[in-house]
Tab-separated table of C-alpha atoms in Angstrom:
chain	number	residue	atom	x	y	z
A	424	MET	CA	-4.329	31.489	-1.172
A	425	ALA	CA	-7.053	33.877	-2.206
A	426	GLN	CA	-9.743	32.740	-4.617
A	427	ASP	CA	-11.903	34.717	-7.019
A	428	TRP	CA	-14.948	35.885	-5.032
A	429	GLN	CA	-17.475	35.035	-7.735
A	430	ARG	CA	-16.124	31.499	-8.009
A	431	SER	CA	-16.185	31.146	-4.221
A	432	ILE	CA	-19.828	32.240	-3.992
A	433	SER	CA	-20.821	29.959	-6.863
A	434	PHE	CA	-19.092	26.986	-5.243
A	435	LEU	CA	-20.720	27.640	-1.875
A	436	LYS	CA	-24.172	27.889	-3.450
A	437	ASP	CA	-23.644	24.545	-5.202
A	438	ALA	CA	-22.408	22.973	-1.969
A	439	LEU	CA	-25.357	24.220	0.050
A	440	GLY	CA	-27.896	22.971	-2.468
A	441	SER	CA	-31.361	23.333	-0.939
A	442	SER	CA	-29.962	23.907	2.557
A	443	THR	CA	-30.154	27.312	4.167
A	444	ALA	CA	-27.047	29.017	5.484
A	445	GLU	CA	-28.324	28.356	9.019
A	446	GLN	CA	-28.719	24.633	8.318
A	447	ALA	CA	-25.247	24.440	6.828
A	448	SER	CA	-23.799	26.294	9.805
A	449	GLU	CA	-25.448	23.832	12.170
A	450	ARG	CA	-23.800	20.892	10.397
A	451	LEU	CA	-20.390	22.492	10.916
A	452	GLN	CA	-20.669	22.787	14.693
A	453	PRO	CA	-18.722	20.500	17.093
A	454	ARG	CA	-20.628	17.430	18.377
A	455	HIS	CA	-19.772	15.681	21.627
A	456	ASP	CA	-22.563	13.091	21.846
A	457	ASN	CA	-22.329	9.382	21.027
A	458	LEU	CA	-18.560	9.282	20.595
A	459	PRO	CA	-17.367	6.186	18.673
A	460	ARG	CA	-15.331	3.397	20.243
A	461	LYS	CA	-11.598	3.887	20.402
A	462	LEU	CA	-9.190	1.435	18.824
A	463	SER	CA	-6.867	-0.352	21.241
A	464	GLY	CA	-3.767	-2.542	21.097
A	465	ALA	CA	-2.245	-0.571	18.201
A	466	THR	CA	0.830	-2.790	17.777
A	467	ARG	CA	-0.942	-6.154	18.070
A	468	VAL	CA	-1.326	-8.115	14.827
A	469	ASP	CA	-2.828	-11.375	16.107
A	470	GLU	CA	-6.186	-12.617	14.822
A	471	VAL	CA	-8.063	-11.615	17.972
A	472	ALA	CA	-6.829	-8.012	17.781
A	473	VAL	CA	-7.560	-7.788	14.060
A	474	GLN	CA	-11.057	-9.219	14.522
A	475	ARG	CA	-11.833	-6.674	17.276
A	476	ARG	CA	-10.750	-3.826	15.024
A	477	TRP	CA	-13.001	-5.030	12.241
A	478	GLU	CA	-15.932	-5.275	14.659
A	479	THR	CA	-15.240	-1.689	15.691
A	480	ILE	CA	-14.863	-0.103	12.273
A	481	PHE	CA	-17.151	-2.065	9.947
A	482	SER	CA	-20.467	-3.863	10.192
A	483	GLY	CA	-21.059	-4.522	6.507
A	484	ASP	CA	-20.441	-7.446	4.166
A	485	ASP	CA	-17.777	-9.928	5.351
A	486	SER	CA	-16.341	-9.958	1.841
A	487	VAL	CA	-14.773	-6.563	2.492
A	488	ARG	CA	-12.870	-7.894	5.479
A	489	GLU	CA	-11.914	-11.072	3.622
A	490	LEU	CA	-10.321	-9.056	0.807
A	491	LEU	CA	-8.096	-7.107	3.175
A	492	ALA	CA	-7.498	-9.637	5.966
A	493	ASP	CA	-7.092	-12.591	3.618
A	494	PRO	CA	-5.298	-15.781	4.744
A	495	ALA	CA	-1.985	-14.826	3.102
A	496	SER	CA	-1.956	-11.431	4.807
A	497	MET	CA	-2.812	-12.891	8.196
A	498	ALA	CA	-0.173	-15.599	7.840
A	499	MET	CA	2.476	-12.894	7.452
A	500	ALA	CA	0.986	-10.458	9.959
A	501	GLU	CA	3.930	-10.693	12.347
A	502	ARG	CA	6.244	-9.532	9.510
A	503	TYR	CA	4.237	-6.305	9.302
A	504	ARG	CA	4.107	-5.543	13.014
A	505	GLN	CA	7.003	-3.086	13.143
A	506	ASN	CA	5.737	-1.197	10.097
A	507	ILE	CA	2.078	-0.569	10.932
A	508	GLU	CA	-0.320	0.226	13.766
A	509	ASN	CA	-3.979	-0.835	14.051
A	510	PHE	CA	-3.340	-3.529	11.439
A	511	ILE	CA	-6.445	-4.789	9.586
A	512	GLY	CA	-4.915	-6.453	6.519
A	513	THR	CA	-3.137	-5.510	3.319
A	514	VAL	CA	-3.940	-3.697	0.093
A	515	LYS	CA	-2.964	-5.431	-3.112
A	516	VAL	CA	-1.492	-3.136	-5.763
A	517	PRO	CA	-0.712	-4.720	-9.141
A	518	ILE	CA	2.960	-4.947	-10.094
A	519	GLY	CA	4.309	-4.828	-13.615
A	520	VAL	CA	7.878	-4.851	-14.870
A	521	ALA	CA	9.510	-2.215	-17.043
A	522	GLY	CA	12.527	-3.099	-19.079
A	523	PRO	CA	14.996	-4.222	-20.009
A	524	LEU	CA	16.872	-1.175	-18.685
A	525	ARG	CA	20.632	-1.233	-19.277
A	526	ILE	CA	22.601	0.841	-16.763
A	527	ASN	CA	26.297	1.582	-17.033
A	528	GLY	CA	26.770	3.026	-13.563
A	529	ILE	CA	29.438	3.161	-10.907
A	530	PHE	CA	27.392	0.960	-8.566
A	531	ALA	CA	24.521	-0.247	-10.778
A	532	SER	CA	25.829	-2.102	-13.806
A	533	GLY	CA	23.772	-4.476	-15.904
A	534	ASP	CA	20.349	-5.073	-17.385
A	535	TYR	CA	17.390	-4.599	-15.057
A	536	TYR	CA	13.722	-5.540	-15.203
A	537	VAL	CA	12.202	-2.997	-12.842
A	538	PRO	CA	9.117	-3.860	-10.730
A	539	LEU	CA	6.597	-1.011	-10.604
A	540	ALA	CA	3.493	-1.102	-8.394
A	541	THR	CA	0.756	1.186	-9.660
A	542	THR	CA	-2.928	1.506	-10.505
A	543	GLU	CA	-2.306	3.935	-13.367
A	544	ALA	CA	-2.793	2.357	-16.779
A	545	ALA	CA	-0.115	3.121	-19.409
A	546	LEU	CA	2.527	3.912	-16.778
A	547	VAL	CA	4.413	0.595	-16.852
A	548	ALA	CA	4.114	0.401	-20.615
A	549	SER	CA	5.505	3.906	-21.002
A	550	TYR	CA	8.475	3.318	-18.682
A	551	SER	CA	9.126	-0.003	-20.384
A	552	ARG	CA	9.281	1.737	-23.738
A	553	GLY	CA	11.724	4.334	-22.432
A	554	ALA	CA	13.846	1.644	-20.774
A	555	SER	CA	14.039	-0.372	-23.975
A	556	LEU	CA	14.990	2.746	-25.931
A	557	ILE	CA	17.873	3.370	-23.519
A	558	THR	CA	18.972	-0.248	-23.796
A	559	GLU	CA	18.946	-0.172	-27.593
A	560	SER	CA	21.108	2.950	-27.372
A	561	GLY	CA	23.771	1.033	-25.432
A	562	GLY	CA	22.484	1.885	-21.970
A	563	CYS	CA	22.644	5.026	-19.876
A	564	ALA	CA	25.386	6.225	-17.591
A	565	SER	CA	24.073	6.794	-14.062
A	566	VAL	CA	26.296	8.198	-11.334
A	567	LEU	CA	25.798	8.795	-7.618
A	568	LEU	CA	27.234	12.276	-7.027
A	569	SER	CA	26.631	12.932	-3.349
A	570	GLU	CA	24.691	11.782	-0.316
A	571	GLY	CA	23.525	13.215	2.961
A	572	VAL	CA	20.384	13.065	5.122
A	573	VAL	CA	19.592	16.036	7.341
A	574	ARG	CA	17.632	16.820	10.461
A	575	ALA	CA	17.163	20.473	11.456
A	576	PRO	CA	16.419	21.278	15.102
A	577	GLY	CA	15.606	24.855	16.076
A	578	PHE	CA	16.512	26.766	19.256
A	579	ALA	CA	14.777	29.941	20.478
A	580	PHE	CA	16.331	32.612	22.712
A	581	SER	CA	15.242	35.898	24.240
A	582	THR	CA	17.459	38.086	22.089
A	583	LEU	CA	19.602	38.058	18.981
A	584	ALA	CA	22.665	38.511	21.182
A	585	GLU	CA	21.876	35.264	23.009
A	586	ALA	CA	21.265	33.458	19.731
A	587	ALA	CA	24.593	34.670	18.356
A	588	ARG	CA	26.480	33.584	21.513
A	589	PHE	CA	24.831	30.148	21.299
A	590	ALA	CA	25.782	29.799	17.636
A	591	CYS	CA	29.400	30.726	18.358
A	592	TRP	CA	29.549	28.131	21.146
A	593	LEU	CA	27.861	25.434	19.062
A	594	VAL	CA	30.278	25.547	16.124
A	595	GLY	CA	33.093	24.572	18.495
A	596	GLN	CA	31.218	21.467	19.652
A	597	PHE	CA	31.228	19.462	16.416
A	598	GLU	CA	33.371	16.585	17.663
A	599	GLU	CA	31.315	16.179	20.837
A	600	LEU	CA	28.078	16.330	18.859
A	601	ARG	CA	29.420	13.762	16.410
A	602	LYS	CA	30.354	11.441	19.265
A	603	GLU	CA	26.892	11.711	20.861
A	604	ALA	CA	25.039	11.263	17.585
A	605	GLU	CA	27.069	8.330	16.298
A	606	ALA	CA	26.736	6.491	19.614
A	607	THR	CA	23.088	5.834	18.677
A	608	THR	CA	23.744	4.100	15.339
A	609	ARG	CA	26.041	1.524	13.749
A	610	HIS	CA	25.799	3.019	10.276
A	611	GLY	CA	25.062	6.744	10.602
A	612	ARG	CA	27.918	9.250	10.425
A	613	LEU	CA	27.619	12.975	11.176
A	614	LYS	CA	29.536	14.688	8.376
A	615	ASP	CA	28.512	18.341	8.574
A	616	LEU	CA	26.850	20.990	10.705
A	617	ARG	CA	25.382	24.210	9.299
A	618	LEU	CA	23.761	27.083	11.199
A	619	THR	CA	21.270	29.778	10.282
A	620	VAL	CA	20.519	32.617	12.686
A	621	GLU	CA	17.147	34.313	12.143
A	622	GLY	CA	16.474	36.960	14.780
A	623	ASN	CA	16.540	35.188	18.113
A	624	HIS	CA	16.147	31.747	16.483
A	625	VAL	CA	18.988	29.382	15.553
A	626	TYR	CA	18.364	26.633	12.992
A	627	VAL	CA	20.956	23.845	13.043
A	628	ILE	CA	21.326	21.518	10.048
A	629	PHE	CA	22.776	18.138	11.062
A	630	GLU	CA	23.873	16.234	7.942
A	631	TYR	CA	24.619	12.490	8.015
A	632	THR	CA	25.490	9.601	5.791
A	633	THR	CA	23.242	6.637	6.587
A	634	GLY	CA	24.806	3.581	4.952
A	635	ASP	CA	22.294	1.431	3.103
A	636	ALA	CA	19.251	2.721	4.997
A	637	ALA	CA	17.108	5.633	3.872
A	638	GLY	CA	17.896	6.901	7.356
A	639	GLN	CA	15.008	9.158	8.369
A	640	ASN	CA	14.518	7.518	11.769
A	641	MET	CA	18.244	6.997	12.187
A	642	VAL	CA	19.079	10.704	11.899
A	643	THR	CA	16.160	11.702	14.130
A	644	ILE	CA	17.391	9.497	16.973
A	645	ALA	CA	21.005	10.593	16.478
A	646	THR	CA	20.086	14.272	16.405
A	647	MET	CA	17.986	13.895	19.540
A	648	ALA	CA	21.040	12.574	21.374
A	649	ALA	CA	23.127	15.485	20.092
A	650	CYS	CA	20.498	18.018	21.142
A	651	GLU	CA	20.297	16.542	24.623
A	652	TYR	CA	24.051	17.088	24.897
A	653	VAL	CA	23.595	20.680	23.688
A	654	VAL	CA	20.913	21.488	26.266
A	655	ALA	CA	22.945	19.899	29.046
A	656	HIS	CA	26.164	21.792	28.228
A	657	THR	CA	25.310	25.088	26.530
A	658	PRO	CA	26.224	28.200	28.546
A	659	ILE	CA	23.151	29.964	27.093
A	660	GLN	CA	19.979	27.993	27.714
A	661	PRO	CA	17.311	28.277	24.992
A	662	ALA	CA	13.816	29.379	25.964
A	663	TYR	CA	12.598	26.329	24.060
A	664	TRP	CA	13.723	24.043	21.242
A	665	PHE	CA	12.351	21.438	18.828
A	666	ILE	CA	13.943	18.368	17.250
A	667	GLU	CA	12.786	19.508	13.799
A	668	ALA	CA	12.139	23.141	12.884
A	669	ASN	CA	10.921	22.444	9.338
A	670	ALA	CA	14.230	23.458	7.774
A	671	SER	CA	15.364	20.000	6.655
A	672	GLY	CA	13.119	19.644	3.601
A	673	ASP	CA	11.678	16.429	5.047
A	674	LYS	CA	8.962	15.106	2.713
A	675	LYS	CA	8.499	18.360	0.851
A	676	ALA	CA	10.082	20.002	-2.156
A	677	SER	CA	12.565	22.694	-1.108
A	678	TYR	CA	15.135	24.851	-2.838
A	679	GLN	CA	17.666	23.985	-0.123
A	680	SER	CA	17.554	20.273	-0.958
A	681	PHE	CA	17.382	20.981	-4.682
A	682	ALA	CA	20.560	23.069	-4.553
A	683	THR	CA	22.494	20.658	-2.307
A	684	VAL	CA	21.460	17.072	-1.563
A	685	ARG	CA	19.012	15.285	0.680
A	686	GLY	CA	19.346	11.539	0.552
A	687	LYS	CA	21.288	10.680	-2.590
A	688	LYS	CA	21.992	12.850	-5.627
A	689	VAL	CA	22.155	11.046	-8.956
A	690	THR	CA	22.562	12.115	-12.555
A	691	ALA	CA	21.931	9.886	-15.585
A	692	GLU	CA	22.553	10.476	-19.296
A	693	VAL	CA	22.088	8.774	-22.638
A	694	THR	CA	22.557	9.663	-26.301
A	695	VAL	CA	19.767	8.219	-28.425
A	696	PRO	CA	20.384	7.905	-32.193
A	697	ALA	CA	17.973	9.872	-34.357
A	698	GLU	CA	16.951	6.713	-36.194
A	699	LEU	CA	15.874	5.062	-32.944
A	700	ILE	CA	13.839	8.176	-32.049
A	701	ARG	CA	12.016	7.916	-35.359
A	702	LYS	CA	11.554	4.147	-35.117
A	703	ARG	CA	10.509	3.834	-31.470
A	704	LEU	CA	8.997	7.205	-30.604
A	705	HIS	CA	7.638	8.196	-34.025
A	706	THR	CA	9.097	11.677	-33.778
A	707	THR	CA	12.457	13.431	-34.175
A	708	PRO	CA	15.181	14.661	-31.831
A	709	GLU	CA	14.483	18.218	-33.052
A	710	LYS	CA	10.830	17.993	-32.065
A	711	MET	CA	11.696	16.600	-28.650
A	712	VAL	CA	14.187	19.414	-28.016
A	713	ASP	CA	11.549	21.941	-29.110
A	714	TYR	CA	9.149	20.437	-26.596
A	715	TRP	CA	11.792	20.422	-23.833
A	716	ARG	CA	12.553	24.108	-24.469
A	717	MET	CA	8.889	25.052	-24.195
A	718	SER	CA	8.345	22.851	-21.122
A	719	ALA	CA	11.370	24.366	-19.370
A	720	LEU	CA	9.881	27.837	-19.729
A	721	GLY	CA	6.485	26.446	-18.676
A	722	GLY	CA	8.107	25.188	-15.484
A	723	VAL	CA	9.542	28.633	-14.800
A	724	ILE	CA	6.180	30.284	-15.434
A	725	SER	CA	4.348	27.908	-13.097
A	726	GLY	CA	7.042	28.041	-10.388
A	727	THR	CA	8.174	24.430	-10.282
A	728	ILE	CA	11.340	23.447	-8.432
A	729	GLY	CA	13.418	22.105	-11.270
A	730	VAL	CA	12.217	21.151	-14.733
A	731	GLN	CA	10.975	17.617	-15.392
A	732	GLY	CA	7.984	15.812	-16.811
A	733	HIS	CA	6.884	13.117	-14.369
A	734	TYR	CA	9.583	11.744	-12.089
A	735	ALA	CA	6.875	11.115	-9.486
A	736	ASN	CA	5.186	8.460	-11.619
A	737	GLY	CA	8.087	6.043	-11.838
A	738	LEU	CA	9.515	6.793	-8.403
A	739	THR	CA	6.183	6.266	-6.634
A	740	ALA	CA	5.644	2.945	-8.400
A	741	LEU	CA	9.195	1.806	-7.645
A	742	PHE	CA	9.006	2.989	-4.020
A	743	LEU	CA	5.756	1.087	-3.465
A	744	ALA	CA	7.193	-2.078	-4.966
A	745	THR	CA	10.455	-1.985	-3.013
A	746	GLY	CA	9.393	-0.729	0.412
A	747	GLN	CA	10.621	2.864	0.373
A	748	ASP	CA	8.863	5.620	2.308
A	749	VAL	CA	6.443	6.649	-0.436
A	750	ALA	CA	5.809	10.073	1.116
A	751	CYS	CA	9.416	10.942	0.269
A	752	VAL	CA	8.360	11.186	-3.369
A	753	ALA	CA	7.289	14.726	-2.441
A	754	GLU	CA	10.977	15.653	-2.363
A	755	ALA	CA	12.504	12.869	-4.477
A	756	ALA	CA	10.509	13.886	-7.558
A	757	THR	CA	12.337	17.190	-7.988
A	758	GLY	CA	15.150	17.583	-10.451
A	759	VAL	CA	16.169	18.610	-13.938
A	760	THR	CA	15.654	16.928	-17.288
A	761	ARG	CA	17.733	18.331	-20.141
A	762	TYR	CA	17.667	17.633	-23.882
A	763	GLU	CA	20.135	18.777	-26.538
A	764	LEU	CA	20.864	17.977	-30.168
A	765	THR	CA	24.304	16.516	-30.784
A	766	GLU	CA	26.458	17.532	-33.746
A	767	ASN	CA	25.284	14.356	-35.490
A	768	GLY	CA	21.618	15.206	-34.969
A	769	ASP	CA	21.081	12.614	-32.236
A	770	LEU	CA	19.376	13.323	-28.903
A	771	TYR	CA	21.395	13.885	-25.741
A	772	ALA	CA	19.197	13.444	-22.650
A	773	SER	CA	19.993	13.718	-18.964
A	774	ALA	CA	18.088	13.559	-15.690
A	775	THR	CA	19.451	14.812	-12.359
A	776	LEU	CA	17.694	14.010	-9.075
A	777	PRO	CA	19.209	15.536	-5.915
A	778	ASN	CA	16.746	14.294	-3.270
A	779	LEU	CA	16.501	10.498	-3.411
A	780	ILE	CA	15.646	9.310	0.124
A	781	VAL	CA	16.112	5.586	-0.542
A	782	GLY	CA	17.605	2.485	1.028
A	783	THR	CA	17.863	-1.277	0.705
A	784	VAL	CA	17.744	-2.155	4.403
A	785	GLY	CA	15.369	-1.158	7.191
A	786	GLY	CA	11.897	0.320	7.046
A	787	GLY	CA	9.569	-1.279	4.531
A	788	THR	CA	12.357	-2.988	2.579
A	789	LYS	CA	12.149	-6.038	4.856
A	790	LEU	CA	8.448	-6.687	4.209
A	791	PRO	CA	7.779	-9.893	2.256
A	792	SER	CA	6.632	-8.558	-1.127
A	793	GLN	CA	8.938	-5.554	-1.038
A	794	GLN	CA	11.957	-7.666	-0.203
A	795	ALA	CA	11.005	-9.979	-3.058
A	796	CYS	CA	11.018	-7.032	-5.481
A	797	LEU	CA	14.458	-5.973	-4.275
A	798	GLU	CA	15.631	-9.553	-4.752
A	799	LEU	CA	14.204	-9.450	-8.277
A	800	LEU	CA	16.440	-6.460	-8.945
A	801	GLY	CA	19.421	-8.024	-7.205
A	802	LEU	CA	19.456	-5.032	-4.845
A	803	ALA	CA	18.318	-6.435	-1.497
A	804	GLY	CA	20.308	-5.916	1.683
A	805	ASP	CA	23.627	-4.366	2.632
A	806	GLY	CA	25.862	-2.705	0.079
A	807	LYS	CA	23.125	-2.079	-2.481
A	808	ALA	CA	21.674	1.361	-1.695
A	809	LYS	CA	24.061	3.269	-3.963
A	810	ALA	CA	23.183	1.002	-6.882
A	811	TYR	CA	19.491	1.417	-6.092
A	812	ALA	CA	19.884	5.209	-6.262
A	813	GLU	CA	21.563	4.967	-9.657
A	814	LEU	CA	18.676	2.763	-10.793
A	815	CYS	CA	16.254	5.524	-9.726
A	816	GLY	CA	18.088	8.018	-11.929
A	817	ALA	CA	18.041	5.683	-14.911
A	818	LEU	CA	14.341	4.905	-14.443
A	819	ALA	CA	13.474	8.609	-14.271
A	820	LEU	CA	15.410	9.188	-17.500
A	821	ALA	CA	13.511	6.346	-19.197
A	822	GLY	CA	10.192	7.854	-18.175
A	823	GLU	CA	11.179	11.280	-19.470
A	824	LEU	CA	12.157	9.922	-22.882
A	825	SER	CA	8.885	8.054	-23.260
A	826	ILE	CA	6.470	10.758	-22.117
A	827	ILE	CA	8.178	13.569	-24.014
A	828	GLY	CA	8.377	11.355	-27.074
A	829	ALA	CA	4.653	10.662	-26.805
A	830	ILE	CA	3.795	14.360	-26.468
A	831	ALA	CA	6.098	15.333	-29.346
A	832	ALA	CA	4.571	12.639	-31.565
A	833	GLY	CA	0.998	13.516	-30.598
A	834	ASP	CA	0.485	10.073	-29.032
A	835	PHE	CA	0.039	11.101	-25.390
A	836	ALA	CA	-3.761	11.159	-25.378
A	837	LYS	CA	-3.941	8.081	-27.633
A	838	ALA	CA	-1.935	6.038	-25.150
A	839	HIS	CA	-4.266	6.854	-22.263
A	840	GLU	CA	-7.273	6.166	-24.479
A	841	ARG	CA	-5.839	2.786	-25.352
A	842	TYR	CA	-4.663	1.623	-21.934
A	843	ALA	CA	-6.711	3.519	-19.368
A	844	ARG	CA	-9.997	3.009	-21.186
A	845	GLY	CA	-9.193	-0.321	-22.821
A	846	ARG	CA	-10.298	0.790	-26.253
A	847	GLY	CA	-7.251	-0.369	-28.142
A	848	THR	CA	-6.287	-3.783	-29.421
A	849	ASP	CA	-4.063	-5.752	-27.083
A	850	THR	CA	-1.035	-6.737	-29.110
A	851	GLY	CA	0.792	-8.206	-26.150
A	852	ASP	CA	3.632	-5.756	-26.775
A	853	LEU	CA	4.914	-3.996	-23.666
A	854	HIS	CA	6.446	-1.296	-25.857
A	855	ALA	CA	3.128	0.345	-25.246
A	856	LEU	CA	3.147	3.312	-27.492
A	857	ASP	CA	4.928	1.777	-30.496
């Protein structure tokens, strides 16, 4: 990650200001005096524990504490206990709804008003416009294609020969590994095992289905049980091993996940009539395809994994609202958007997302506000995760139609001027960019 030397020197000079290099160096040295108080009782959420934390971390205006540890948050503190440590209150993020979004899916079928939690102006309005465009076009098809959550332990040996012998032994142990792993969970199922030998290292990909849970913790616990069996029974002991060797794609974009699946893989499509493109987006299907063609090459030039406009915007807002692990957006927001002209001159659009780590039970989905948002969608609890994944695909497609329409029409900057800076006239119309 080299940087131009002239730019580096210029930046350092600006950072130093009037300080000498010696003074700056002194500020960067370790300090061991007057260490601050440690926080204690990490899992306690009672008023006494919360008050002690506030006394430790903040001595300013009480209004700051009252905004975060407000009565409503404290009344529900016990509901948060299993999801947070060193609890001091809650952050309130505004929620808007995008829609209506008509989905003609295998598991998600109907008209949805989608809760999105965000601080970015114009985002909800843009997704709402795209959702309405899809609905006016008869809805989008959205299909869950595959699912699987992986954990990838790594084992190190003295030689390649030992690694190869271990790998040969391990592939014959699938049924025993499955038995050990599945004994830790009611819903997780080990469905595949893949090995990569790199020198004297062996990377093992354990792939599971996880029911209606996103399953990150589930597969970690199951894989730990399987690895303990391996270490206890292998005829070739590893020098050392780790439960995760950074080969799973966990919370990062990776070509492995992009080419296969991690979580749930969904594809969504819609054909939008040319007249609706002109009426709602103020552009043409031809112009949008021209933009998509240029943006696809731009993605190649810049090295993106996949080609898409802004999946992360809608997914982050939806994940926040519905209690998903928001960090998983790092991998969930990869995929491919594709536009084509039909023989009739209409716009065919599709969005494919192979890495949706999502669920409708467990984790943050049981928190009060997040559970309420899932209830709003009709997707709370058991049996709803597949439908939720198809909703994610449809929402991403809606966002792509709106943002690319805005760029093609020359309205992209105008929309942010209007909503982010509040300089436009509020018409009360959620079809923001009309």
